[in-house]
mmCIF file of C-alpha atoms in Angstrom:
data_model
loop_
_atom_site.group_PDB
_atom_site.id
_atom_site.type_symbol
_atom_site.label_atom_id
_atom_site.label_comp_id
_atom_site.label_asym_id
_atom_site.label_seq_id
_atom_site.Cartn_x
_atom_site.Cartn_y
_atom_site.Cartn_z
ATOM 1 C CA UNK A 388 119.670 128.190 27.135
ATOM 2 C CA UNK A 389 118.705 130.579 29.933
ATOM 3 C CA UNK A 390 121.250 133.259 29.063
ATOM 4 C CA UNK A 391 120.321 135.639 31.878
ATOM 5 C CA UNK A 392 120.530 132.938 34.534
ATOM 6 C CA UNK A 393 123.761 131.565 33.109
ATOM 7 C CA UNK A 394 125.425 135.002 33.057
ATOM 8 C CA UNK A 395 124.244 135.647 36.620
ATOM 9 C CA UNK A 396 125.733 132.397 37.899
ATOM 10 C CA UNK A 397 128.955 132.826 35.903
ATOM 11 C CA UNK A 398 129.257 136.424 37.117
ATOM 12 C CA UNK A 399 128.748 135.365 40.730
ATOM 13 C CA UNK A 400 131.428 132.702 40.487
ATOM 14 C CA UNK A 401 133.830 135.100 38.769
ATOM 15 C CA UNK A 402 133.282 137.841 41.354
ATOM 16 C CA UNK A 403 133.872 135.292 44.095
ATOM 17 C CA UNK A 404 137.393 134.723 42.770
ATOM 18 C CA UNK A 405 138.156 138.451 42.927
ATOM 19 C CA UNK A 406 136.410 138.997 46.259
ATOM 20 C CA UNK A 407 138.556 136.445 48.085
ATOM 21 C CA UNK A 408 141.738 137.229 46.130
ATOM 22 C CA UNK A 409 143.909 136.738 49.199
ATOM 23 C CA UNK A 410 142.930 133.055 49.151
ATOM 24 C CA UNK A 411 142.638 132.491 45.414
ATOM 25 C CA UNK A 412 145.455 134.540 43.843
ATOM 26 C CA UNK A 413 148.114 135.375 46.442
ATOM 27 C CA UNK A 414 149.159 131.827 47.526
ATOM 28 C CA UNK A 415 150.112 130.702 43.958
ATOM 29 C CA UNK A 416 152.337 133.761 43.557
ATOM 30 C CA UNK A 417 154.180 133.079 46.816
ATOM 31 C CA UNK A 418 154.550 129.351 46.096
ATOM 32 C CA UNK A 419 155.791 129.895 42.557
ATOM 33 C CA UNK A 420 158.296 132.531 43.653
ATOM 34 C CA UNK A 421 159.765 129.975 46.049
ATOM 35 C CA UNK A 422 159.915 127.395 43.245
ATOM 36 C CA UNK A 423 161.814 129.841 41.047
ATOM 37 C CA UNK A 424 164.234 130.742 43.825
ATOM 38 C CA UNK A 425 164.911 127.146 44.883
ATOM 39 C CA UNK A 426 164.643 125.166 41.648
ATOM 40 C CA UNK A 427 165.481 127.928 39.210
ATOM 41 C CA UNK A 428 168.251 129.880 40.904
ATOM 42 C CA UNK A 429 169.870 127.345 43.216
ATOM 43 C CA UNK A 430 169.372 124.029 41.433
ATOM 44 C CA UNK A 431 168.994 125.410 37.908
ATOM 45 C CA UNK A 432 172.432 127.010 38.042
ATOM 46 C CA UNK A 433 173.959 123.565 38.509
ATOM 47 C CA UNK A 434 171.815 121.857 35.868
ATOM 48 C CA UNK A 435 172.480 124.392 33.139
ATOM 49 C CA UNK A 436 170.280 123.670 30.115
ATOM 50 C CA UNK A 437 167.341 121.387 29.479
ATOM 51 C CA UNK A 438 166.189 120.621 25.922
ATOM 52 C CA UNK A 439 168.348 123.440 24.566
ATOM 53 C CA UNK A 440 167.026 126.203 26.857
ATOM 54 C CA UNK A 441 168.024 127.381 30.321
ATOM 55 C CA UNK A 442 166.544 125.354 33.172
ATOM 56 C CA UNK A 443 164.694 128.438 34.446
ATOM 57 C CA UNK A 444 163.016 128.890 31.062
ATOM 58 C CA UNK A 445 162.233 125.183 30.921
ATOM 59 C CA UNK A 446 160.371 125.003 34.234
ATOM 60 C CA UNK A 447 158.508 128.336 33.957
ATOM 61 C CA UNK A 448 155.714 127.127 31.614
ATOM 62 C CA UNK A 449 155.289 124.000 33.720
ATOM 63 C CA UNK A 450 154.882 126.061 36.888
ATOM 64 C CA UNK A 451 152.258 128.231 35.209
ATOM 65 C CA UNK A 452 150.360 125.149 34.056
ATOM 66 C CA UNK A 453 150.654 123.497 37.478
ATOM 67 C CA UNK A 454 149.137 126.613 39.072
ATOM 68 C CA UNK A 455 146.289 126.784 36.542
ATOM 69 C CA UNK A 456 145.456 123.090 36.986
ATOM 70 C CA UNK A 457 145.281 123.287 40.765
ATOM 71 C CA UNK A 458 143.409 126.603 40.831
ATOM 72 C CA UNK A 459 140.711 125.573 38.347
ATOM 73 C CA UNK A 460 140.133 122.200 40.007
ATOM 74 C CA UNK A 461 139.998 123.496 43.573
ATOM 75 C CA UNK A 462 137.776 126.437 42.668
ATOM 76 C CA UNK A 463 134.920 124.341 41.286
ATOM 77 C CA UNK A 464 135.292 121.623 43.896
ATOM 78 C CA UNK A 465 135.210 124.032 46.831
ATOM 79 C CA UNK A 466 132.592 126.412 45.434
ATOM 80 C CA UNK A 467 130.047 123.781 44.429
ATOM 81 C CA UNK A 468 130.587 121.723 47.563
ATOM 82 C CA UNK A 469 130.054 124.856 49.668
ATOM 83 C CA UNK A 470 126.722 125.371 47.916
ATOM 84 C CA UNK A 471 125.853 121.768 48.856
ATOM 85 C CA UNK A 472 127.005 122.290 52.437
ATOM 86 C CA UNK A 473 124.873 125.427 52.847
ATOM 87 C CA UNK A 474 122.097 123.881 50.706
ATOM 88 C CA UNK A 475 122.002 126.930 48.447
ATOM 89 C CA UNK A 476 122.343 124.569 45.468
ATOM 90 C CA UNK A 477 118.647 123.786 45.966
ATOM 91 C CA UNK A 478 117.869 127.242 44.602
ATOM 92 C CA UNK A 479 119.735 126.314 41.417
ATOM 93 C CA UNK A 480 117.851 123.033 41.076
ATOM 94 C CA UNK A 481 114.425 124.698 41.296
ATOM 95 C CA UNK A 482 115.438 127.612 39.058
ATOM 96 C CA UNK A 483 114.886 127.668 35.250
ATOM 97 C CA UNK A 484 118.605 126.927 34.799
ATOM 98 C CA UNK A 485 119.380 123.729 32.930
ATOM 99 C CA UNK A 486 122.170 121.362 33.927
ATOM 100 C CA UNK A 487 124.231 122.819 31.078
ATOM 101 C CA UNK A 488 123.750 126.334 32.480
ATOM 102 C CA UNK A 489 124.810 125.294 35.968
ATOM 103 C CA UNK A 490 127.868 123.339 34.852
ATOM 104 C CA UNK A 491 129.137 126.085 32.553
ATOM 105 C CA UNK A 492 128.444 128.758 35.148
ATOM 106 C CA UNK A 493 130.854 127.046 37.534
ATOM 107 C CA UNK A 494 133.316 126.327 34.736
ATOM 108 C CA UNK A 495 133.522 130.027 33.857
ATOM 109 C CA UNK A 496 134.382 130.889 37.463
ATOM 110 C CA UNK A 497 137.122 128.266 37.513
ATOM 111 C CA UNK A 498 138.485 129.431 34.178
ATOM 112 C CA UNK A 499 138.665 132.914 35.668
ATOM 113 C CA UNK A 500 140.599 131.695 38.715
ATOM 114 C CA UNK A 501 142.871 129.341 36.772
ATOM 115 C CA UNK A 502 143.523 131.926 34.076
ATOM 116 C CA UNK A 503 144.231 134.790 36.479
ATOM 117 C CA UNK A 504 146.469 132.630 38.666
ATOM 118 C CA UNK A 505 148.344 131.437 35.583
ATOM 119 C CA UNK A 506 148.794 134.973 34.248
ATOM 120 C CA UNK A 507 150.065 136.238 37.603
ATOM 121 C CA UNK A 508 152.547 133.377 37.841
ATOM 122 C CA UNK A 509 153.619 134.127 34.264
ATOM 123 C CA UNK A 510 154.300 137.729 35.291
ATOM 124 C CA UNK A 511 156.307 136.510 38.281
ATOM 125 C CA UNK A 512 158.382 134.320 35.951
ATOM 126 C CA UNK A 513 159.334 137.411 33.927
ATOM 127 C CA UNK A 514 161.189 138.652 37.009
ATOM 128 C CA UNK A 515 163.510 135.670 36.664
ATOM 129 C CA UNK A 516 163.631 134.861 32.952
ATOM 130 C CA UNK A 517 162.652 136.250 29.533
ATOM 131 C CA UNK A 518 160.862 134.510 26.663
ATOM 132 C CA UNK A 519 160.642 134.759 22.903
ATOM 133 C CA UNK A 520 157.096 133.468 22.639
ATOM 134 C CA UNK A 521 156.784 130.737 20.017
ATOM 135 C CA UNK A 522 152.968 130.641 19.704
ATOM 136 C CA UNK A 523 150.446 132.736 21.638
ATOM 137 C CA UNK A 524 147.618 130.693 20.104
ATOM 138 C CA UNK A 525 149.072 127.489 21.559
ATOM 139 C CA UNK A 526 149.506 129.089 24.969
ATOM 140 C CA UNK A 527 145.977 130.488 25.176
ATOM 141 C CA UNK A 528 144.213 127.450 23.734
ATOM 142 C CA UNK A 529 146.079 124.997 25.953
ATOM 143 C CA UNK A 530 145.439 127.120 29.057
ATOM 144 C CA UNK A 531 141.737 127.499 28.248
ATOM 145 C CA UNK A 532 141.137 123.804 27.529
ATOM 146 C CA UNK A 533 143.130 122.705 30.578
ATOM 147 C CA UNK A 534 141.165 124.927 32.961
ATOM 148 C CA UNK A 535 137.892 123.645 31.485
ATOM 149 C CA UNK A 536 138.955 120.005 31.900
ATOM 150 C CA UNK A 537 140.034 120.392 35.508
ATOM 151 C CA UNK A 538 137.065 122.577 36.386
ATOM 152 C CA UNK A 539 134.877 119.662 35.284
ATOM 153 C CA UNK A 540 136.972 117.295 37.385
ATOM 154 C CA UNK A 541 136.478 119.514 40.414
ATOM 155 C CA UNK A 542 132.742 119.713 39.736
ATOM 156 C CA UNK A 543 132.436 115.915 39.719
ATOM 157 C CA UNK A 544 134.522 115.732 42.904
ATOM 158 C CA UNK A 545 132.151 118.191 44.590
ATOM 159 C CA UNK A 546 129.069 116.215 43.546
ATOM 160 C CA UNK A 547 130.368 113.043 45.184
ATOM 161 C CA UNK A 548 131.963 114.751 48.210
ATOM 162 C CA UNK A 549 130.130 114.416 51.512
ATOM 163 C CA UNK A 550 132.627 116.289 53.708
ATOM 164 C CA UNK A 551 135.252 118.993 53.240
ATOM 165 C CA UNK A 552 137.901 116.279 53.595
ATOM 166 C CA UNK A 553 136.509 114.554 50.501
ATOM 167 C CA UNK A 554 137.154 117.722 48.487
ATOM 168 C CA UNK A 555 140.866 117.637 49.333
ATOM 169 C CA UNK A 556 141.520 113.948 48.645
ATOM 170 C CA UNK A 557 141.859 114.153 44.844
ATOM 171 C CA UNK A 558 144.120 117.255 44.761
ATOM 172 C CA UNK A 559 146.367 115.792 47.457
ATOM 173 C CA UNK A 560 146.633 112.162 46.402
ATOM 174 C CA UNK A 561 146.017 112.331 42.643
ATOM 175 C CA UNK A 562 146.637 115.772 41.148
ATOM 176 C CA UNK A 563 149.811 116.603 43.056
ATOM 177 C CA UNK A 564 151.658 113.338 42.205
ATOM 178 C CA UNK A 565 150.520 113.455 38.556
ATOM 179 C CA UNK A 566 151.635 117.077 38.265
ATOM 180 C CA UNK A 567 155.075 116.512 39.760
ATOM 181 C CA UNK A 568 155.498 113.468 37.513
ATOM 182 C CA UNK A 569 154.146 115.367 34.513
ATOM 183 C CA UNK A 570 157.405 116.857 33.303
ATOM 184 C CA UNK A 571 157.153 120.189 35.117
ATOM 185 C CA UNK A 572 160.699 120.018 36.502
ATOM 186 C CA UNK A 573 162.330 117.644 34.023
ATOM 187 C CA UNK A 574 162.200 116.379 30.469
ATOM 188 C CA UNK A 575 160.768 112.881 30.233
ATOM 189 C CA UNK A 576 163.419 112.171 27.587
ATOM 190 C CA UNK A 577 165.880 111.887 30.503
ATOM 191 C CA UNK A 578 164.003 108.900 31.893
ATOM 192 C CA UNK A 579 164.736 105.251 31.047
ATOM 193 C CA UNK A 580 162.653 103.997 28.135
ATOM 194 C CA UNK A 581 160.252 102.078 30.385
ATOM 195 C CA UNK A 582 159.465 105.127 32.514
ATOM 196 C CA UNK A 583 159.104 107.291 29.416
ATOM 197 C CA UNK A 584 156.389 104.912 28.273
ATOM 198 C CA UNK A 585 154.728 105.000 31.689
ATOM 199 C CA UNK A 586 154.870 108.830 31.732
ATOM 200 C CA UNK A 587 152.969 108.977 28.448
ATOM 201 C CA UNK A 588 149.936 107.579 30.258
ATOM 202 C CA UNK A 589 149.957 110.689 32.455
ATOM 203 C CA UNK A 590 147.634 113.241 30.778
ATOM 204 C CA UNK A 591 149.361 116.168 32.489
ATOM 205 C CA UNK A 592 152.516 115.382 30.484
ATOM 206 C CA UNK A 593 150.684 116.415 27.313
ATOM 207 C CA UNK A 594 149.229 119.570 28.851
ATOM 208 C CA UNK A 595 152.550 120.751 30.269
ATOM 209 C CA UNK A 596 154.426 119.989 27.052
ATOM 210 C CA UNK A 597 151.806 121.634 24.861
ATOM 211 C CA UNK A 598 151.970 124.755 26.999
ATOM 212 C CA UNK A 599 155.779 124.689 27.019
ATOM 213 C CA UNK A 600 155.765 124.389 23.246
ATOM 214 C CA UNK A 601 153.790 127.619 23.053
ATOM 215 C CA UNK A 602 156.501 129.404 25.023
ATOM 216 C CA UNK A 603 159.690 127.770 23.793
ATOM 217 C CA UNK A 604 158.887 125.703 20.707
ATOM 218 C CA UNK A 605 160.146 122.514 22.410
ATOM 219 C CA UNK A 606 158.131 119.497 23.525
ATOM 220 C CA UNK A 607 158.748 115.913 24.604
ATOM 221 C CA UNK A 608 155.589 114.704 22.840
ATOM 222 C CA UNK A 609 153.866 115.649 19.549
ATOM 223 C CA UNK A 610 151.818 118.769 20.334
ATOM 224 C CA UNK A 611 148.822 117.473 18.371
ATOM 225 C CA UNK A 612 148.421 114.891 21.145
ATOM 226 C CA UNK A 613 147.909 117.738 23.610
ATOM 227 C CA UNK A 614 144.647 118.753 21.970
ATOM 228 C CA UNK A 615 143.550 115.149 21.506
ATOM 229 C CA UNK A 616 144.023 114.364 25.211
ATOM 230 C CA UNK A 617 142.398 117.619 26.339
ATOM 231 C CA UNK A 618 139.409 117.218 24.030
ATOM 232 C CA UNK A 619 138.914 113.624 25.169
ATOM 233 C CA UNK A 620 139.022 114.628 28.826
ATOM 234 C CA UNK A 621 136.614 117.526 28.328
ATOM 235 C CA UNK A 622 134.064 115.379 26.464
ATOM 236 C CA UNK A 623 134.245 112.476 28.948
ATOM 237 C CA UNK A 624 134.196 114.626 32.094
ATOM 238 C CA UNK A 625 131.420 116.866 30.780
ATOM 239 C CA UNK A 626 129.308 113.827 29.919
ATOM 240 C CA UNK A 627 129.802 112.454 33.426
ATOM 241 C CA UNK A 628 129.037 115.815 35.086
ATOM 242 C CA UNK A 629 125.897 116.297 32.986
ATOM 243 C CA UNK A 630 124.680 112.766 33.686
ATOM 244 C CA UNK A 631 125.200 113.205 37.438
ATOM 245 C CA UNK A 632 123.339 116.515 37.428
ATOM 246 C CA UNK A 633 120.417 115.082 35.462
ATOM 247 C CA UNK A 634 120.133 112.085 37.795
ATOM 248 C CA UNK A 635 120.599 114.225 40.902
ATOM 249 C CA UNK A 636 123.400 112.026 42.239
ATOM 250 C CA UNK A 637 124.624 113.453 45.534
ATOM 251 C CA UNK A 638 122.078 116.258 45.232
ATOM 252 C CA UNK A 639 118.554 114.871 45.419
ATOM 253 C CA UNK A 640 119.346 111.718 47.366
#
């Protein structure tokens, strides 16, 4: 492993997140504040409790996870595609960096953006609700593995993308619907049995519930499944990303 090259690339991607903080960190804070005001204050007051906790407490972990998912995915997709668009990725391909170095360099940057965005949203949530944290280990591990998985998804998206429009297709038409149907704003136990079964095929359900369990100690699915789903996604997506990099798909052709 070329440690110096890897740290340089990872540092560049991490600094990029901080340098353009008005684009990477401010929008999630504004959006989440509106969610808390509309869903938490206005609608939540009418709903009352969900799974034994206040509705505001129930949705807060889901909003943090939703922010982290979107931020980590978009960061890798946009950053790597921009390097393709400006052809600066060619410098990476001719450098001593291996495919592993390049992939993990971009992953670290996305983990930085997803993690920071999630933490900031978590701090915003404390303005509306308080928590007795059930498991910090569960919170941190779920957040870390989720950002890695979606950073890899964004990386693959960027490899195949040929235009800036291609970068936005997956977040708009896949991630957003899966996230909203992933139990962020409701417990899947409220759904009819058929739709509960269908929801369990949505991987984001396990991520949101695992994260919520860390905060509140409640979950709609066994939390061990959270790590199984995340590990499976990381292994599969990493294998695909590595294979594409080695073959030069979308890069050398």
